[in-house]
């Protein structure tokens, strides 16, 4: 208990006898000779009095020191006891936590959701410096119950990422052994890369990883040829492999004399993400099985590309970045078909950096294409390119078209002219999404907007009648009032607009509000909202590019 005076000073008292703990019996003495303090003029009798006073005062100080030590010891003991009681309360309070009532199966499923294999989500071949994910260890360290669940959940231990180098290999072997043993028989996702092109094959580690090949589901590697040779035994032992991400060290690629064939037989392989310049001449794969391919080429013979496409003719999603394409895509013999038939191809994202896209599209037939994203840095002759795109749009069920001839604001490629945009959209009867994220002069001219807003006799828009979204870049020459009027002209009275979303990309953050204010200040802004047209203004760098 404590007594509180009017000045709100808190006074500690004994809870048993209600006596003050501040020792009121010890008072600060008044000097018996105040007039002589600070000088040396004491007489013999005064000196005796002062000596007695000092002795008594020091005795009081010693007694107070003992009292302070006693109270401090009591305080320490009380603090320790409080900490113990708090720990006891927390431990028992946790028993009332709703999470403790979750069934073990539910907790196990939640823990599995914590394991995110980031390198599988990347559209490009993953950057080789990936961090080892120790999430399972963190989960197991929370409490005994969670540890038991973690150890009994094999799928929690299926993802392994190793950045190999000889000085770390002993520790990495122990980690790999722990993960492998705890993953049971679950399919594995393994990411192997190295800091450098080591000649040391690190055989013990590679043999350990290779022994699990029957459980590989997703596999990435950028390791040296000597290390690859250590896992040559995995050939014909890849029954579960679905995704292969493969990359060479450049000097190994040049030194390769025969294709790597350890992945030649993988009955479930469907996805290939190949590093720069990886092709059918450097690696043997069941190309016919592949449904998703991501390729990067710096300089590549056109005939080799044609042969590669012919091998992977059942591909459904193809992401191709092509540098300088040498030679011609024309047929090499009279026995070869005039075009490569990609009848199952549904999505094609292609970037030509220095290559001519026209010859490529003339050599490829894609009747089932639904999404086409085309980017090029080379000056495009739209008089030649447009007929190719018109043919693709008219002969397929194309639903999404993205075009960009300027891959940065510094590119000088020719932007899509408005008259060519008209030809393409007239042919694209099923097109639902059009994206033109070019930084140059926009095709959104007054002439284009006039035609864009026209209806045929049946009341159907002449250009892109099924278009639902339109994306383009901000340009000072765009008249947004004309754009708005064209959008409204595409709507029949009393019916909502088929075109629902207009997205405008801006290169500068401060421009976003300016453009949005322009739209909201238009006299027809309310009409646009009433027919269901949404206008979005975004930064250019938020656009998910394919080039």
PDB file of N, CA and C in Angstrom, residues 157-162 169-184 204-212:
ATOM      1  N   UNK A 157       8.843 -29.113 -46.620  1.00  0.00           N
ATOM      2  CA  UNK A 157      10.289 -29.209 -46.821  1.00  0.00           C
ATOM      3  C   UNK A 157      10.658 -29.518 -48.271  1.00  0.00           C
ATOM      4  N   UNK A 158       9.773 -29.182 -49.213  1.00  0.00           N
ATOM      5  CA  UNK A 158       9.995 -29.616 -50.602  1.00  0.00           C
ATOM      6  C   UNK A 158      10.785 -28.613 -51.434  1.00  0.00           C
ATOM      7  N   UNK A 159      10.986 -27.386 -50.946  1.00  0.00           N
ATOM      8  CA  UNK A 159      11.674 -26.362 -51.740  1.00  0.00           C
ATOM      9  C   UNK A 159      13.090 -26.164 -51.219  1.00  0.00           C
ATOM     10  N   UNK A 160      14.057 -26.336 -52.100  1.00  0.00           N
ATOM     11  CA  UNK A 160      15.462 -26.173 -51.724  1.00  0.00           C
ATOM     12  C   UNK A 160      16.153 -25.245 -52.715  1.00  0.00           C
ATOM     13  N   UNK A 161      16.852 -24.255 -52.186  1.00  0.00           N
ATOM     14  CA  UNK A 161      17.591 -23.310 -53.009  1.00  0.00           C
ATOM     15  C   UNK A 161      19.026 -23.246 -52.512  1.00  0.00           C
ATOM     16  N   UNK A 162      19.970 -23.533 -53.383  1.00  0.00           N
ATOM     17  CA  UNK A 162      21.373 -23.546 -52.982  1.00  0.00           C
ATOM     18  C   UNK A 162      22.210 -22.711 -53.946  1.00  0.00           C
ATOM     19  N   UNK A 169      30.199 -25.936 -48.898  1.00  0.00           N
ATOM     20  CA  UNK A 169      29.541 -27.160 -49.346  1.00  0.00           C
ATOM     21  C   UNK A 169      29.214 -28.111 -48.197  1.00  0.00           C
ATOM     22  N   UNK A 170      30.026 -28.155 -47.137  1.00  0.00           N
ATOM     23  CA  UNK A 170      29.729 -29.055 -46.019  1.00  0.00           C
ATOM     24  C   UNK A 170      28.429 -28.652 -45.328  1.00  0.00           C
ATOM     25  N   UNK A 171      28.278 -27.356 -45.087  1.00  0.00           N
ATOM     26  CA  UNK A 171      27.032 -26.882 -44.470  1.00  0.00           C
ATOM     27  C   UNK A 171      25.842 -27.132 -45.384  1.00  0.00           C
ATOM     28  N   UNK A 172      26.026 -26.935 -46.683  1.00  0.00           N
ATOM     29  CA  UNK A 172      24.926 -27.126 -47.621  1.00  0.00           C
ATOM     30  C   UNK A 172      24.545 -28.599 -47.750  1.00  0.00           C
ATOM     31  N   UNK A 173      25.508 -29.489 -47.616  1.00  0.00           N
ATOM     32  CA  UNK A 173      25.190 -30.924 -47.631  1.00  0.00           C
ATOM     33  C   UNK A 173      24.302 -31.273 -46.443  1.00  0.00           C
ATOM     34  N   UNK A 174      24.624 -30.734 -45.264  1.00  0.00           N
ATOM     35  CA  UNK A 174      23.816 -31.012 -44.075  1.00  0.00           C
ATOM     36  C   UNK A 174      22.398 -30.467 -44.234  1.00  0.00           C
ATOM     37  N   UNK A 175      22.280 -29.259 -44.785  1.00  0.00           N
ATOM     38  CA  UNK A 175      20.949 -28.699 -45.025  1.00  0.00           C
ATOM     39  C   UNK A 175      20.169 -29.558 -46.009  1.00  0.00           C
ATOM     40  N   UNK A 176      20.824 -29.955 -47.089  1.00  0.00           N
ATOM     41  CA  UNK A 176      20.150 -30.779 -48.098  1.00  0.00           C
ATOM     42  C   UNK A 176      19.700 -32.103 -47.500  1.00  0.00           C
ATOM     43  N   UNK A 177      20.539 -32.722 -46.693  1.00  0.00           N
ATOM     44  CA  UNK A 177      20.165 -33.992 -46.059  1.00  0.00           C
ATOM     45  C   UNK A 177      18.955 -33.809 -45.147  1.00  0.00           C
ATOM     46  N   UNK A 178      18.925 -32.697 -44.396  1.00  0.00           N
ATOM     47  CA  UNK A 178      17.798 -32.437 -43.505  1.00  0.00           C
ATOM     48  C   UNK A 178      16.510 -32.267 -44.301  1.00  0.00           C
ATOM     49  N   UNK A 179      16.556 -31.447 -45.344  1.00  0.00           N
ATOM     50  CA  UNK A 179      15.349 -31.190 -46.147  1.00  0.00           C
ATOM     51  C   UNK A 179      14.886 -32.471 -46.853  1.00  0.00           C
ATOM     52  N   UNK A 180      15.826 -33.216 -47.403  1.00  0.00           N
ATOM     53  CA  UNK A 180      15.463 -34.437 -48.131  1.00  0.00           C
ATOM     54  C   UNK A 180      14.810 -35.447 -47.196  1.00  0.00           C
ATOM     55  N   UNK A 181      15.379 -35.629 -46.010  1.00  0.00           N
ATOM     56  CA  UNK A 181      14.823 -36.620 -45.076  1.00  0.00           C
ATOM     57  C   UNK A 181      13.451 -36.205 -44.572  1.00  0.00           C
ATOM     58  N   UNK A 182      13.252 -34.906 -44.361  1.00  0.00           N
ATOM     59  CA  UNK A 182      11.974 -34.442 -43.819  1.00  0.00           C
ATOM     60  C   UNK A 182      10.900 -34.301 -44.892  1.00  0.00           C
ATOM     61  N   UNK A 183      11.279 -34.282 -46.158  1.00  0.00           N
ATOM     62  CA  UNK A 183      10.287 -34.138 -47.232  1.00  0.00           C
ATOM     63  C   UNK A 183       9.634 -35.457 -47.604  1.00  0.00           C
ATOM     64  N   UNK A 184      10.072 -36.544 -47.002  1.00  0.00           N
ATOM     65  CA  UNK A 184       9.435 -37.830 -47.263  1.00  0.00           C
ATOM     66  C   UNK A 184       9.504 -38.210 -48.723  1.00  0.00           C
ATOM     67  N   UNK A 204      30.019 -34.855 -53.894  1.00  0.00           N
ATOM     68  CA  UNK A 204      29.185 -35.429 -52.838  1.00  0.00           C
ATOM     69  C   UNK A 204      27.823 -34.744 -52.784  1.00  0.00           C
ATOM     70  N   UNK A 205      27.826 -33.422 -52.924  1.00  0.00           N
ATOM     71  CA  UNK A 205      26.555 -32.691 -52.907  1.00  0.00           C
ATOM     72  C   UNK A 205      25.723 -33.037 -54.133  1.00  0.00           C
ATOM     73  N   UNK A 206      26.341 -33.033 -55.317  1.00  0.00           N
ATOM     74  CA  UNK A 206      25.600 -33.279 -56.546  1.00  0.00           C
ATOM     75  C   UNK A 206      25.025 -34.690 -56.581  1.00  0.00           C
ATOM     76  N   UNK A 207      25.781 -35.665 -56.082  1.00  0.00           N
ATOM     77  CA  UNK A 207      25.268 -37.039 -56.037  1.00  0.00           C
ATOM     78  C   UNK A 207      24.073 -37.122 -55.096  1.00  0.00           C
ATOM     79  N   UNK A 208      24.152 -36.395 -53.962  1.00  0.00           N
ATOM     80  CA  UNK A 208      23.031 -36.376 -53.015  1.00  0.00           C
ATOM     81  C   UNK A 208      21.776 -35.812 -53.676  1.00  0.00           C
ATOM     82  N   UNK A 209      21.911 -34.688 -54.373  1.00  0.00           N
ATOM     83  CA  UNK A 209      20.760 -34.088 -55.058  1.00  0.00           C
ATOM     84  C   UNK A 209      20.273 -35.000 -56.178  1.00  0.00           C
ATOM     85  N   UNK A 210      21.195 -35.574 -56.931  1.00  0.00           N
ATOM     86  CA  UNK A 210      20.814 -36.461 -58.029  1.00  0.00           C
ATOM     87  C   UNK A 210      20.062 -37.687 -57.566  1.00  0.00           C
ATOM     88  N   UNK A 211      20.323 -38.130 -56.336  1.00  0.00           N
ATOM     89  CA  UNK A 211      19.633 -39.321 -55.823  1.00  0.00           C
ATOM     90  C   UNK A 211      18.145 -39.081 -55.614  1.00  0.00           C
ATOM     91  N   UNK A 212      17.728 -37.818 -55.619  1.00  0.00           N
ATOM     92  CA  UNK A 212      16.302 -37.496 -55.424  1.00  0.00           C
ATOM     93  C   UNK A 212      15.598 -37.208 -56.741  1.00  0.00           C
TER      94      UNK A 212
END
